[in-house]
Amino acid sequence: SQTIHQWPATLVQPVGSPLSLECTVEGTSNPNLYWYRQAAGRGLQLLFYSVGIGQISSEVPQNLSASRPQDRQFILSSKKLLLSDSGFYLCAWTTGTGFTGELFFGEGSRLTVL
Amino acid sequence: LAKTTQPISMDSYEGQEVNITCSHNNIATNDYITWYQQFPSQGPRFIIQGYKTKVTNEVASLFIPADRKSSTLSLPRVSLSDTAVYYCLVVRMDSSYKLIFGSGTRLLVRP
């Protein structure tokens, strides 16, 4: 069966520090991968999505970036965090072949920027 | 992609049927309507998906009128554990793969 893991689960970072969140999917090949952010009490904001290795579509250019170095690995990064980057970050995947639009989410990473 | 509009919040009581409506006026021919449920500090979970008329599974029913410009998620006999945020998404079944969530409807089920 397919599983998705993301880490770390929680982190507290000072403003201006770098960020790296990692997500891996197991049990499937060629998934579409997504990063979402959810601010406290708000809806989900699509940050990036990827349909293949090295293929990244950005919805929020700002100070975040994403990379997909391997088929089932998706990384969210920042060189300098802002206070507004605080939130709940969710990685998700869908089938790449036979796309159905059904998203499977990871456990989430809660980031607090101080 | 069609923009979706849902009520911000709804209140209900245990045992009642809850209907949450979503409008998607600009829906395209190859778009499907999908609903998700999200509990605090968790990722959303797929509930149901449909194209037209009615779809039912063990959790909910989805009603889509002929013009497909709106859809209604129906939760029969809700319990306290159904308190969550419900999102309606329009999914385009082509190569776009972009999945954008709206603001969602916060459902509170009271005893």
JSON list of C-alpha atoms in Angstrom, two decimals:
[
{"chain": "A", "resi": 1, "resn": "SER", "atom": "CA", "xyz": [0.00, 0.00, 0.00]},
{"chain": "A", "resi": 2, "resn": "GLN", "atom": "CA", "xyz": [1.04, 3.59, -0.51]},
{"chain": "A", "resi": 3, "resn": "THR", "atom": "CA", "xyz": [2.30, 5.75, 2.33]},
{"chain": "A", "resi": 4, "resn": "ILE", "atom": "CA", "xyz": [3.50, 9.31, 2.60]},
{"chain": "A", "resi": 5, "resn": "HIS", "atom": "CA", "xyz": [5.83, 10.68, 5.24]},
{"chain": "A", "resi": 6, "resn": "GLN", "atom": "CA", "xyz": [6.97, 14.17, 5.94]},
{"chain": "A", "resi": 7, "resn": "TRP", "atom": "CA", "xyz": [9.36, 15.57, 8.52]},
{"chain": "A", "resi": 8, "resn": "PRO", "atom": "CA", "xyz": [10.06, 17.19, 10.79]},
{"chain": "A", "resi": 9, "resn": "ALA", "atom": "CA", "xyz": [6.66, 17.16, 12.47]},
{"chain": "A", "resi": 10, "resn": "THR", "atom": "CA", "xyz": [7.27, 20.40, 14.32]},
{"chain": "A", "resi": 11, "resn": "LEU", "atom": "CA", "xyz": [9.95, 23.03, 14.28]},
{"chain": "A", "resi": 12, "resn": "VAL", "atom": "CA", "xyz": [10.58, 26.47, 15.70]},
{"chain": "A", "resi": 13, "resn": "GLN", "atom": "CA", "xyz": [12.87, 28.69, 13.69]},
{"chain": "A", "resi": 14, "resn": "PRO", "atom": "CA", "xyz": [14.09, 32.28, 14.07]},
{"chain": "A", "resi": 15, "resn": "VAL", "atom": "CA", "xyz": [13.34, 34.85, 11.40]},
{"chain": "A", "resi": 16, "resn": "GLY", "atom": "CA", "xyz": [15.99, 34.81, 8.70]},
{"chain": "A", "resi": 17, "resn": "SER", "atom": "CA", "xyz": [16.99, 31.20, 9.23]},
{"chain": "A", "resi": 18, "resn": "PRO", "atom": "CA", "xyz": [16.81, 28.56, 6.48]},
{"chain": "A", "resi": 19, "resn": "LEU", "atom": "CA", "xyz": [14.15, 25.88, 6.15]},
{"chain": "A", "resi": 20, "resn": "SER", "atom": "CA", "xyz": [14.04, 22.41, 4.74]},
{"chain": "A", "resi": 21, "resn": "LEU", "atom": "CA", "xyz": [10.96, 20.18, 4.88]},
{"chain": "A", "resi": 22, "resn": "GLU", "atom": "CA", "xyz": [11.09, 16.77, 3.32]},
{"chain": "A", "resi": 23, "resn": "CYS", "atom": "CA", "xyz": [8.39, 14.49, 2.01]},
{"chain": "A", "resi": 24, "resn": "THR", "atom": "CA", "xyz": [8.65, 10.97, 0.64]},
{"chain": "A", "resi": 25, "resn": "VAL", "atom": "CA", "xyz": [6.07, 8.67, -0.88]},
{"chain": "A", "resi": 26, "resn": "GLU", "atom": "CA", "xyz": [6.29, 4.88, -0.86]},
{"chain": "A", "resi": 27, "resn": "GLY", "atom": "CA", "xyz": [4.42, 2.22, -2.75]},
{"chain": "A", "resi": 28, "resn": "THR", "atom": "CA", "xyz": [3.76, 4.13, -5.96]},
{"chain": "A", "resi": 29, "resn": "SER", "atom": "CA", "xyz": [5.66, 5.37, -8.98]},
{"chain": "A", "resi": 30, "resn": "ASN", "atom": "CA", "xyz": [5.50, 8.69, -10.85]},
{"chain": "A", "resi": 31, "resn": "PRO", "atom": "CA", "xyz": [3.21, 10.40, -8.34]},
{"chain": "A", "resi": 32, "resn": "ASN", "atom": "CA", "xyz": [2.18, 14.01, -8.66]},
{"chain": "A", "resi": 33, "resn": "LEU", "atom": "CA", "xyz": [3.45, 15.77, -5.55]},
{"chain": "A", "resi": 34, "resn": "TYR", "atom": "CA", "xyz": [2.14, 18.88, -3.80]},
{"chain": "A", "resi": 35, "resn": "TRP", "atom": "CA", "xyz": [3.07, 21.28, -1.02]},
{"chain": "A", "resi": 36, "resn": "TYR", "atom": "CA", "xyz": [0.31, 23.18, 0.74]},
{"chain": "A", "resi": 37, "resn": "ARG", "atom": "CA", "xyz": [0.46, 25.68, 3.59]},
{"chain": "A", "resi": 38, "resn": "GLN", "atom": "CA", "xyz": [-2.30, 26.37, 6.08]},
{"chain": "A", "resi": 39, "resn": "ALA", "atom": "CA", "xyz": [-2.11, 29.43, 8.30]},
{"chain": "A", "resi": 40, "resn": "ALA", "atom": "CA", "xyz": [-3.89, 29.25, 11.63]},
{"chain": "A", "resi": 41, "resn": "GLY", "atom": "CA", "xyz": [-7.67, 29.11, 11.11]},
{"chain": "A", "resi": 42, "resn": "ARG", "atom": "CA", "xyz": [-7.36, 29.44, 7.35]},
{"chain": "A", "resi": 43, "resn": "GLY", "atom": "CA", "xyz": [-7.76, 27.27, 4.28]},
{"chain": "A", "resi": 44, "resn": "LEU", "atom": "CA", "xyz": [-5.07, 25.43, 2.33]},
{"chain": "A", "resi": 45, "resn": "GLN", "atom": "CA", "xyz": [-2.85, 27.43, 0.03]},
{"chain": "A", "resi": 46, "resn": "LEU", "atom": "CA", "xyz": [-1.20, 25.57, -2.84]},
{"chain": "A", "resi": 47, "resn": "LEU", "atom": "CA", "xyz": [2.51, 26.41, -2.86]},
{"chain": "A", "resi": 48, "resn": "PHE", "atom": "CA", "xyz": [4.08, 24.03, -5.38]},
{"chain": "A", "resi": 49, "resn": "TYR", "atom": "CA", "xyz": [3.24, 20.95, -7.37]},
{"chain": "A", "resi": 50, "resn": "SER", "atom": "CA", "xyz": [5.33, 18.58, -9.42]},
{"chain": "A", "resi": 51, "resn": "VAL", "atom": "CA", "xyz": [4.45, 16.06, -12.11]},
{"chain": "A", "resi": 52, "resn": "GLY", "atom": "CA", "xyz": [7.95, 14.61, -12.46]},
{"chain": "A", "resi": 53, "resn": "ILE", "atom": "CA", "xyz": [11.57, 14.78, -11.37]},
{"chain": "A", "resi": 54, "resn": "GLY", "atom": "CA", "xyz": [12.88, 18.31, -11.71]},
{"chain": "A", "resi": 55, "resn": "GLN", "atom": "CA", "xyz": [9.45, 19.63, -12.82]},
{"chain": "A", "resi": 56, "resn": "ILE", "atom": "CA", "xyz": [8.15, 22.20, -10.36]},
{"chain": "A", "resi": 57, "resn": "SER", "atom": "CA", "xyz": [5.17, 24.51, -10.80]},
{"chain": "A", "resi": 58, "resn": "SER", "atom": "CA", "xyz": [5.11, 27.41, -8.40]},
{"chain": "A", "resi": 59, "resn": "GLU", "atom": "CA", "xyz": [1.95, 29.09, -7.17]},
{"chain": "A", "resi": 60, "resn": "VAL", "atom": "CA", "xyz": [3.61, 31.27, -4.53]},
{"chain": "A", "resi": 61, "resn": "PRO", "atom": "CA", "xyz": [6.97, 32.67, -5.71]},
{"chain": "A", "resi": 62, "resn": "GLN", "atom": "CA", "xyz": [7.90, 34.61, -2.57]},
{"chain": "A", "resi": 63, "resn": "ASN", "atom": "CA", "xyz": [10.77, 33.26, -0.49]},
{"chain": "A", "resi": 64, "resn": "LEU", "atom": "CA", "xyz": [10.00, 29.56, -0.78]},
{"chain": "A", "resi": 65, "resn": "SER", "atom": "CA", "xyz": [11.27, 27.02, -3.26]},
{"chain": "A", "resi": 66, "resn": "ALA", "atom": "CA", "xyz": [10.70, 23.35, -3.94]},
{"chain": "A", "resi": 67, "resn": "SER", "atom": "CA", "xyz": [12.74, 20.59, -5.47]},
{"chain": "A", "resi": 68, "resn": "ARG", "atom": "CA", "xyz": [12.12, 17.04, -6.58]},
{"chain": "A", "resi": 69, "resn": "PRO", "atom": "CA", "xyz": [15.47, 15.30, -6.74]},
{"chain": "A", "resi": 70, "resn": "GLN", "atom": "CA", "xyz": [13.96, 11.81, -6.91]},
{"chain": "A", "resi": 71, "resn": "ASP", "atom": "CA", "xyz": [10.69, 10.41, -8.18]},
{"chain": "A", "resi": 72, "resn": "ARG", "atom": "CA", "xyz": [9.13, 10.07, -4.75]},
{"chain": "A", "resi": 73, "resn": "GLN", "atom": "CA", "xyz": [10.89, 12.84, -2.85]},
{"chain": "A", "resi": 74, "resn": "PHE", "atom": "CA", "xyz": [9.69, 16.42, -2.57]},
{"chain": "A", "resi": 75, "resn": "ILE", "atom": "CA", "xyz": [11.54, 19.10, -0.62]},
{"chain": "A", "resi": 76, "resn": "LEU", "atom": "CA", "xyz": [10.35, 22.54, 0.45]},
{"chain": "A", "resi": 77, "resn": "SER", "atom": "CA", "xyz": [13.04, 25.09, 1.23]},
{"chain": "A", "resi": 78, "resn": "SER", "atom": "CA", "xyz": [13.67, 28.65, 2.18]},
{"chain": "A", "resi": 79, "resn": "LYS", "atom": "CA", "xyz": [16.91, 30.56, 2.52]},
{"chain": "A", "resi": 80, "resn": "LYS", "atom": "CA", "xyz": [15.49, 33.14, 4.92]},
{"chain": "A", "resi": 81, "resn": "LEU", "atom": "CA", "xyz": [12.26, 32.59, 6.82]},
{"chain": "A", "resi": 82, "resn": "LEU", "atom": "CA", "xyz": [9.73, 35.35, 7.42]},
{"chain": "A", "resi": 83, "resn": "LEU", "atom": "CA", "xyz": [7.26, 35.59, 10.29]},
{"chain": "A", "resi": 84, "resn": "SER", "atom": "CA", "xyz": [4.49, 35.08, 7.73]},
{"chain": "A", "resi": 85, "resn": "ASP", "atom": "CA", "xyz": [5.92, 31.65, 6.86]},
{"chain": "A", "resi": 86, "resn": "SER", "atom": "CA", "xyz": [4.54, 30.23, 10.09]},
{"chain": "A", "resi": 87, "resn": "GLY", "atom": "CA", "xyz": [1.89, 27.61, 9.48]},
{"chain": "A", "resi": 88, "resn": "PHE", "atom": "CA", "xyz": [1.02, 23.99, 8.92]},
{"chain": "A", "resi": 89, "resn": "TYR", "atom": "CA", "xyz": [2.75, 22.57, 5.88]},
{"chain": "A", "resi": 90, "resn": "LEU", "atom": "CA", "xyz": [1.22, 19.59, 4.16]},
{"chain": "A", "resi": 91, "resn": "CYS", "atom": "CA", "xyz": [2.70, 17.37, 1.50]},
{"chain": "A", "resi": 92, "resn": "ALA", "atom": "CA", "xyz": [0.33, 15.37, -0.67]},
{"chain": "A", "resi": 93, "resn": "TRP", "atom": "CA", "xyz": [0.36, 13.07, -3.67]},
{"chain": "A", "resi": 94, "resn": "THR", "atom": "CA", "xyz": [-1.98, 11.87, -6.38]},
{"chain": "A", "resi": 95, "resn": "THR", "atom": "CA", "xyz": [-1.57, 9.12, -8.93]},
{"chain": "A", "resi": 96, "resn": "GLY", "atom": "CA", "xyz": [0.34, 10.32, -11.95]},
{"chain": "A", "resi": 97, "resn": "THR", "atom": "CA", "xyz": [-1.10, 7.68, -14.21]},
{"chain": "A", "resi": 98, "resn": "GLY", "atom": "CA", "xyz": [-4.87, 7.61, -14.32]},
{"chain": "A", "resi": 99, "resn": "PHE", "atom": "CA", "xyz": [-5.23, 10.92, -12.52]},
{"chain": "A", "resi": 100, "resn": "THR", "atom": "CA", "xyz": [-8.37, 10.98, -10.38]},
{"chain": "A", "resi": 101, "resn": "GLY", "atom": "CA", "xyz": [-7.86, 14.13, -8.38]},
{"chain": "A", "resi": 102, "resn": "GLU", "atom": "CA", "xyz": [-7.83, 12.23, -5.09]},
{"chain": "A", "resi": 103, "resn": "LEU", "atom": "CA", "xyz": [-5.13, 13.67, -2.87]},
{"chain": "A", "resi": 104, "resn": "PHE", "atom": "CA", "xyz": [-3.41, 11.71, -0.11]},
{"chain": "A", "resi": 105, "resn": "PHE", "atom": "CA", "xyz": [-1.86, 13.87, 2.57]},
{"chain": "A", "resi": 106, "resn": "GLY", "atom": "CA", "xyz": [1.06, 13.43, 4.92]},
{"chain": "A", "resi": 107, "resn": "GLU", "atom": "CA", "xyz": [0.97, 14.09, 8.64]},
{"chain": "A", "resi": 108, "resn": "GLY", "atom": "CA", "xyz": [1.98, 17.71, 8.27]},
{"chain": "A", "resi": 109, "resn": "SER", "atom": "CA", "xyz": [4.83, 19.86, 9.58]},
{"chain": "A", "resi": 110, "resn": "ARG", "atom": "CA", "xyz": [4.01, 22.68, 11.95]},
{"chain": "A", "resi": 111, "resn": "LEU", "atom": "CA", "xyz": [6.42, 25.59, 11.55]},
{"chain": "A", "resi": 112, "resn": "THR", "atom": "CA", "xyz": [6.63, 28.49, 13.99]},
{"chain": "A", "resi": 113, "resn": "VAL", "atom": "CA", "xyz": [8.84, 31.39, 13.00]},
{"chain": "A", "resi": 114, "resn": "LEU", "atom": "CA", "xyz": [9.81, 33.67, 15.88]},
{"chain": "B", "resi": 1, "resn": "LEU", "atom": "CA", "xyz": [-10.15, 26.33, -12.98]},
{"chain": "B", "resi": 2, "resn": "ALA", "atom": "CA", "xyz": [-13.60, 27.09, -11.64]},
{"chain": "B", "resi": 3, "resn": "LYS", "atom": "CA", "xyz": [-13.64, 29.07, -8.41]},
{"chain": "B", "resi": 4, "resn": "THR", "atom": "CA", "xyz": [-15.73, 27.58, -5.60]},
{"chain": "B", "resi": 5, "resn": "THR", "atom": "CA", "xyz": [-17.85, 29.35, -3.01]},
{"chain": "B", "resi": 6, "resn": "GLN", "atom": "CA", "xyz": [-19.08, 27.73, 0.20]},
{"chain": "B", "resi": 7, "resn": "PRO", "atom": "CA", "xyz": [-20.64, 28.99, 3.43]},
{"chain": "B", "resi": 8, "resn": "ILE", "atom": "CA", "xyz": [-17.99, 29.84, 5.99]},
{"chain": "B", "resi": 9, "resn": "SER", "atom": "CA", "xyz": [-19.61, 27.90, 8.79]},
{"chain": "B", "resi": 10, "resn": "MET", "atom": "CA", "xyz": [-22.61, 25.77, 9.71]},
{"chain": "B", "resi": 11, "resn": "ASP", "atom": "CA", "xyz": [-24.05, 24.48, 12.97]},
{"chain": "B", "resi": 12, "resn": "SER", "atom": "CA", "xyz": [-25.99, 21.28, 13.46]},
{"chain": "B", "resi": 13, "resn": "TYR", "atom": "CA", "xyz": [-27.04, 18.81, 16.14]},
{"chain": "B", "resi": 14, "resn": "GLU", "atom": "CA", "xyz": [-26.28, 15.16, 16.50]},
{"chain": "B", "resi": 15, "resn": "GLY", "atom": "CA", "xyz": [-28.56, 12.94, 14.44]},
{"chain": "B", "resi": 16, "resn": "GLN", "atom": "CA", "xyz": [-29.51, 15.61, 11.93]},
{"chain": "B", "resi": 17, "resn": "GLU", "atom": "CA", "xyz": [-28.82, 15.57, 8.21]},
{"chain": "B", "resi": 18, "resn": "VAL", "atom": "CA", "xyz": [-26.42, 18.27, 7.10]},
{"chain": "B", "resi": 19, "resn": "ASN", "atom": "CA", "xyz": [-26.30, 19.67, 3.58]},
{"chain": "B", "resi": 20, "resn": "ILE", "atom": "CA", "xyz": [-23.36, 21.82, 2.52]},
{"chain": "B", "resi": 21, "resn": "THR", "atom": "CA", "xyz": [-23.68, 23.56, -0.82]},
{"chain": "B", "resi": 22, "resn": "CYS", "atom": "CA", "xyz": [-20.84, 24.69, -3.04]},
{"chain": "B", "resi": 23, "resn": "SER", "atom": "CA", "xyz": [-21.20, 26.93, -6.08]},
{"chain": "B", "resi": 24, "resn": "HIS", "atom": "CA", "xyz": [-18.89, 26.60, -9.07]},
{"chain": "B", "resi": 25, "resn": "ASN", "atom": "CA", "xyz": [-20.45, 28.71, -11.79]},
{"chain": "B", "resi": 26, "resn": "ASN", "atom": "CA", "xyz": [-17.56, 28.42, -14.25]},
{"chain": "B", "resi": 27, "resn": "ILE", "atom": "CA", "xyz": [-17.24, 24.65, -14.18]},
{"chain": "B", "resi": 28, "resn": "ALA", "atom": "CA", "xyz": [-15.98, 23.13, -17.44]},
{"chain": "B", "resi": 29, "resn": "THR", "atom": "CA", "xyz": [-17.06, 20.02, -19.28]},
{"chain": "B", "resi": 30, "resn": "ASN", "atom": "CA", "xyz": [-14.19, 17.85, -18.07]},
{"chain": "B", "resi": 31, "resn": "ASP", "atom": "CA", "xyz": [-14.29, 19.04, -14.44]},
{"chain": "B", "resi": 32, "resn": "TYR", "atom": "CA", "xyz": [-15.31, 16.81, -11.55]},
{"chain": "B", "resi": 33, "resn": "ILE", "atom": "CA", "xyz": [-16.51, 17.92, -8.13]},
{"chain": "B", "resi": 34, "resn": "THR", "atom": "CA", "xyz": [-14.62, 16.54, -5.16]},
{"chain": "B", "resi": 35, "resn": "TRP", "atom": "CA", "xyz": [-15.19, 16.96, -1.42]},
{"chain": "B", "resi": 36, "resn": "TYR", "atom": "CA", "xyz": [-12.68, 16.65, 1.41]},
{"chain": "B", "resi": 37, "resn": "GLN", "atom": "CA", "xyz": [-12.93, 16.61, 5.20]},
{"chain": "B", "resi": 38, "resn": "GLN", "atom": "CA", "xyz": [-10.27, 18.05, 7.48]},
{"chain": "B", "resi": 39, "resn": "PHE", "atom": "CA", "xyz": [-9.83, 17.66, 11.22]},
{"chain": "B", "resi": 40, "resn": "PRO", "atom": "CA", "xyz": [-7.53, 19.98, 13.20]},
{"chain": "B", "resi": 41, "resn": "SER", "atom": "CA", "xyz": [-3.81, 19.33, 12.73]},
{"chain": "B", "resi": 42, "resn": "GLN", "atom": "CA", "xyz": [-4.46, 16.73, 10.04]},
{"chain": "B", "resi": 43, "resn": "GLY", "atom": "CA", "xyz": [-4.40, 16.76, 6.26]},
{"chain": "B", "resi": 44, "resn": "PRO", "atom": "CA", "xyz": [-7.73, 16.70, 4.43]},
{"chain": "B", "resi": 45, "resn": "ARG", "atom": "CA", "xyz": [-9.28, 13.35, 3.64]},
{"chain": "B", "resi": 46, "resn": "PHE", "atom": "CA", "xyz": [-11.13, 12.53, 0.43]},
{"chain": "B", "resi": 47, "resn": "ILE", "atom": "CA", "xyz": [-14.87, 11.99, 0.99]},
{"chain": "B", "resi": 48, "resn": "ILE", "atom": "CA", "xyz": [-16.60, 11.75, -2.36]},
{"chain": "B", "resi": 49, "resn": "GLN", "atom": "CA", "xyz": [-16.38, 12.74, -6.01]},
{"chain": "B", "resi": 50, "resn": "GLY", "atom": "CA", "xyz": [-18.96, 13.13, -8.74]},
{"chain": "B", "resi": 51, "resn": "TYR", "atom": "CA", "xyz": [-19.67, 14.48, -12.19]},
{"chain": "B", "resi": 52, "resn": "LYS", "atom": "CA", "xyz": [-23.44, 14.77, -12.36]},
{"chain": "B", "resi": 53, "resn": "THR", "atom": "CA", "xyz": [-26.68, 13.63, -10.70]},
{"chain": "B", "resi": 54, "resn": "LYS", "atom": "CA", "xyz": [-26.13, 11.72, -7.46]},
{"chain": "B", "resi": 55, "resn": "VAL", "atom": "CA", "xyz": [-23.27, 9.76, -5.98]},
{"chain": "B", "resi": 56, "resn": "THR", "atom": "CA", "xyz": [-23.46, 7.91, -2.69]},
{"chain": "B", "resi": 57, "resn": "ASN", "atom": "CA", "xyz": [-20.90, 6.07, -0.61]},
{"chain": "B", "resi": 58, "resn": "GLU", "atom": "CA", "xyz": [-20.76, 4.82, 2.96]},
{"chain": "B", "resi": 59, "resn": "VAL", "atom": "CA", "xyz": [-19.95, 8.29, 4.28]},
{"chain": "B", "resi": 60, "resn": "ALA", "atom": "CA", "xyz": [-21.95, 10.81, 2.28]},
{"chain": "B", "resi": 61, "resn": "SER", "atom": "CA", "xyz": [-24.02, 11.64, -0.77]},
{"chain": "B", "resi": 62, "resn": "LEU", "atom": "CA", "xyz": [-23.23, 14.18, -3.42]},
{"chain": "B", "resi": 63, "resn": "PHE", "atom": "CA", "xyz": [-25.97, 15.87, -5.42]},
{"chain": "B", "resi": 64, "resn": "ILE", "atom": "CA", "xyz": [-25.13, 17.69, -8.64]},
{"chain": "B", "resi": 65, "resn": "PRO", "atom": "CA", "xyz": [-27.89, 19.38, -10.68]},
{"chain": "B", "resi": 66, "resn": "ALA", "atom": "CA", "xyz": [-28.03, 19.19, -14.45]},
{"chain": "B", "resi": 67, "resn": "ASP", "atom": "CA", "xyz": [-26.30, 22.56, -14.99]},
{"chain": "B", "resi": 68, "resn": "ARG", "atom": "CA", "xyz": [-23.47, 21.44, -12.64]},
{"chain": "B", "resi": 69, "resn": "LYS", "atom": "CA", "xyz": [-23.00, 24.99, -11.38]},
{"chain": "B", "resi": 70, "resn": "SER", "atom": "CA", "xyz": [-23.41, 23.87, -7.80]},
{"chain": "B", "resi": 71, "resn": "SER", "atom": "CA", "xyz": [-23.16, 20.73, -5.72]},
{"chain": "B", "resi": 72, "resn": "THR", "atom": "CA", "xyz": [-24.43, 19.65, -2.33]},
{"chain": "B", "resi": 73, "resn": "LEU", "atom": "CA", "xyz": [-22.65, 17.37, 0.09]},
{"chain": "B", "resi": 74, "resn": "SER", "atom": "CA", "xyz": [-25.13, 15.55, 2.29]},
{"chain": "B", "resi": 75, "resn": "LEU", "atom": "CA", "xyz": [-24.04, 13.99, 5.60]},
{"chain": "B", "resi": 76, "resn": "PRO", "atom": "CA", "xyz": [-26.78, 11.78, 7.06]},
{"chain": "B", "resi": 77, "resn": "ARG", "atom": "CA", "xyz": [-27.31, 11.69, 10.82]},
{"chain": "B", "resi": 78, "resn": "VAL", "atom": "CA", "xyz": [-24.18, 13.57, 11.85]},
{"chain": "B", "resi": 79, "resn": "SER", "atom": "CA", "xyz": [-22.33, 12.84, 15.06]},
{"chain": "B", "resi": 80, "resn": "LEU", "atom": "CA", "xyz": [-19.93, 14.93, 17.14]},
{"chain": "B", "resi": 81, "resn": "SER", "atom": "CA", "xyz": [-17.04, 13.36, 15.25]},
{"chain": "B", "resi": 82, "resn": "ASP", "atom": "CA", "xyz": [-18.26, 14.97, 12.03]},
{"chain": "B", "resi": 83, "resn": "THR", "atom": "CA", "xyz": [-17.19, 18.35, 13.37]},
{"chain": "B", "resi": 84, "resn": "ALA", "atom": "CA", "xyz": [-14.59, 19.38, 10.81]},
{"chain": "B", "resi": 85, "resn": "VAL", "atom": "CA", "xyz": [-13.90, 21.66, 7.87]},
{"chain": "B", "resi": 86, "resn": "TYR", "atom": "CA", "xyz": [-15.34, 20.52, 4.54]},
{"chain": "B", "resi": 87, "resn": "TYR", "atom": "CA", "xyz": [-13.80, 21.59, 1.25]},
{"chain": "B", "resi": 88, "resn": "CYS", "atom": "CA", "xyz": [-15.26, 21.50, -2.22]},
{"chain": "B", "resi": 89, "resn": "LEU", "atom": "CA", "xyz": [-12.80, 21.27, -5.11]},
{"chain": "B", "resi": 90, "resn": "VAL", "atom": "CA", "xyz": [-13.27, 21.36, -8.84]},
{"chain": "B", "resi": 91, "resn": "VAL", "atom": "CA", "xyz": [-10.83, 18.92, -10.40]},
{"chain": "B", "resi": 92, "resn": "ARG", "atom": "CA", "xyz": [-9.97, 19.11, -14.08]},
{"chain": "B", "resi": 93, "resn": "MET", "atom": "CA", "xyz": [-9.34, 15.66, -15.49]},
{"chain": "B", "resi": 94, "resn": "ASP", "atom": "CA", "xyz": [-6.68, 16.62, -17.95]},
{"chain": "B", "resi": 95, "resn": "SER", "atom": "CA", "xyz": [-3.00, 17.35, -17.67]},
{"chain": "B", "resi": 96, "resn": "SER", "atom": "CA", "xyz": [-3.24, 20.41, -15.45]},
{"chain": "B", "resi": 97, "resn": "TYR", "atom": "CA", "xyz": [-3.00, 18.55, -12.10]},
{"chain": "B", "resi": 98, "resn": "LYS", "atom": "CA", "xyz": [-3.43, 21.84, -10.23]},
{"chain": "B", "resi": 99, "resn": "LEU", "atom": "CA", "xyz": [-5.61, 21.22, -7.16]},
{"chain": "B", "resi": 100, "resn": "ILE", "atom": "CA", "xyz": [-6.72, 24.38, -5.38]},
{"chain": "B", "resi": 101, "resn": "PHE", "atom": "CA", "xyz": [-8.76, 24.36, -2.20]},
{"chain": "B", "resi": 102, "resn": "GLY", "atom": "CA", "xyz": [-11.29, 27.04, -1.37]},
{"chain": "B", "resi": 103, "resn": "SER", "atom": "CA", "xyz": [-11.92, 28.43, 2.09]},
{"chain": "B", "resi": 104, "resn": "GLY", "atom": "CA", "xyz": [-14.03, 25.49, 3.20]},
{"chain": "B", "resi": 105, "resn": "THR", "atom": "CA", "xyz": [-17.06, 25.22, 5.48]},
{"chain": "B", "resi": 106, "resn": "ARG", "atom": "CA", "xyz": [-16.50, 24.81, 9.19]},
{"chain": "B", "resi": 107, "resn": "LEU", "atom": "CA", "xyz": [-19.17, 22.41, 10.48]},
{"chain": "B", "resi": 108, "resn": "LEU", "atom": "CA", "xyz": [-19.87, 22.31, 14.21]},
{"chain": "B", "resi": 109, "resn": "VAL", "atom": "CA", "xyz": [-22.01, 19.45, 15.46]},
{"chain": "B", "resi": 110, "resn": "ARG", "atom": "CA", "xyz": [-23.51, 20.04, 18.89]},
{"chain": "B", "resi": 111, "resn": "PRO", "atom": "CA", "xyz": [-24.82, 17.41, 21.35]}
]
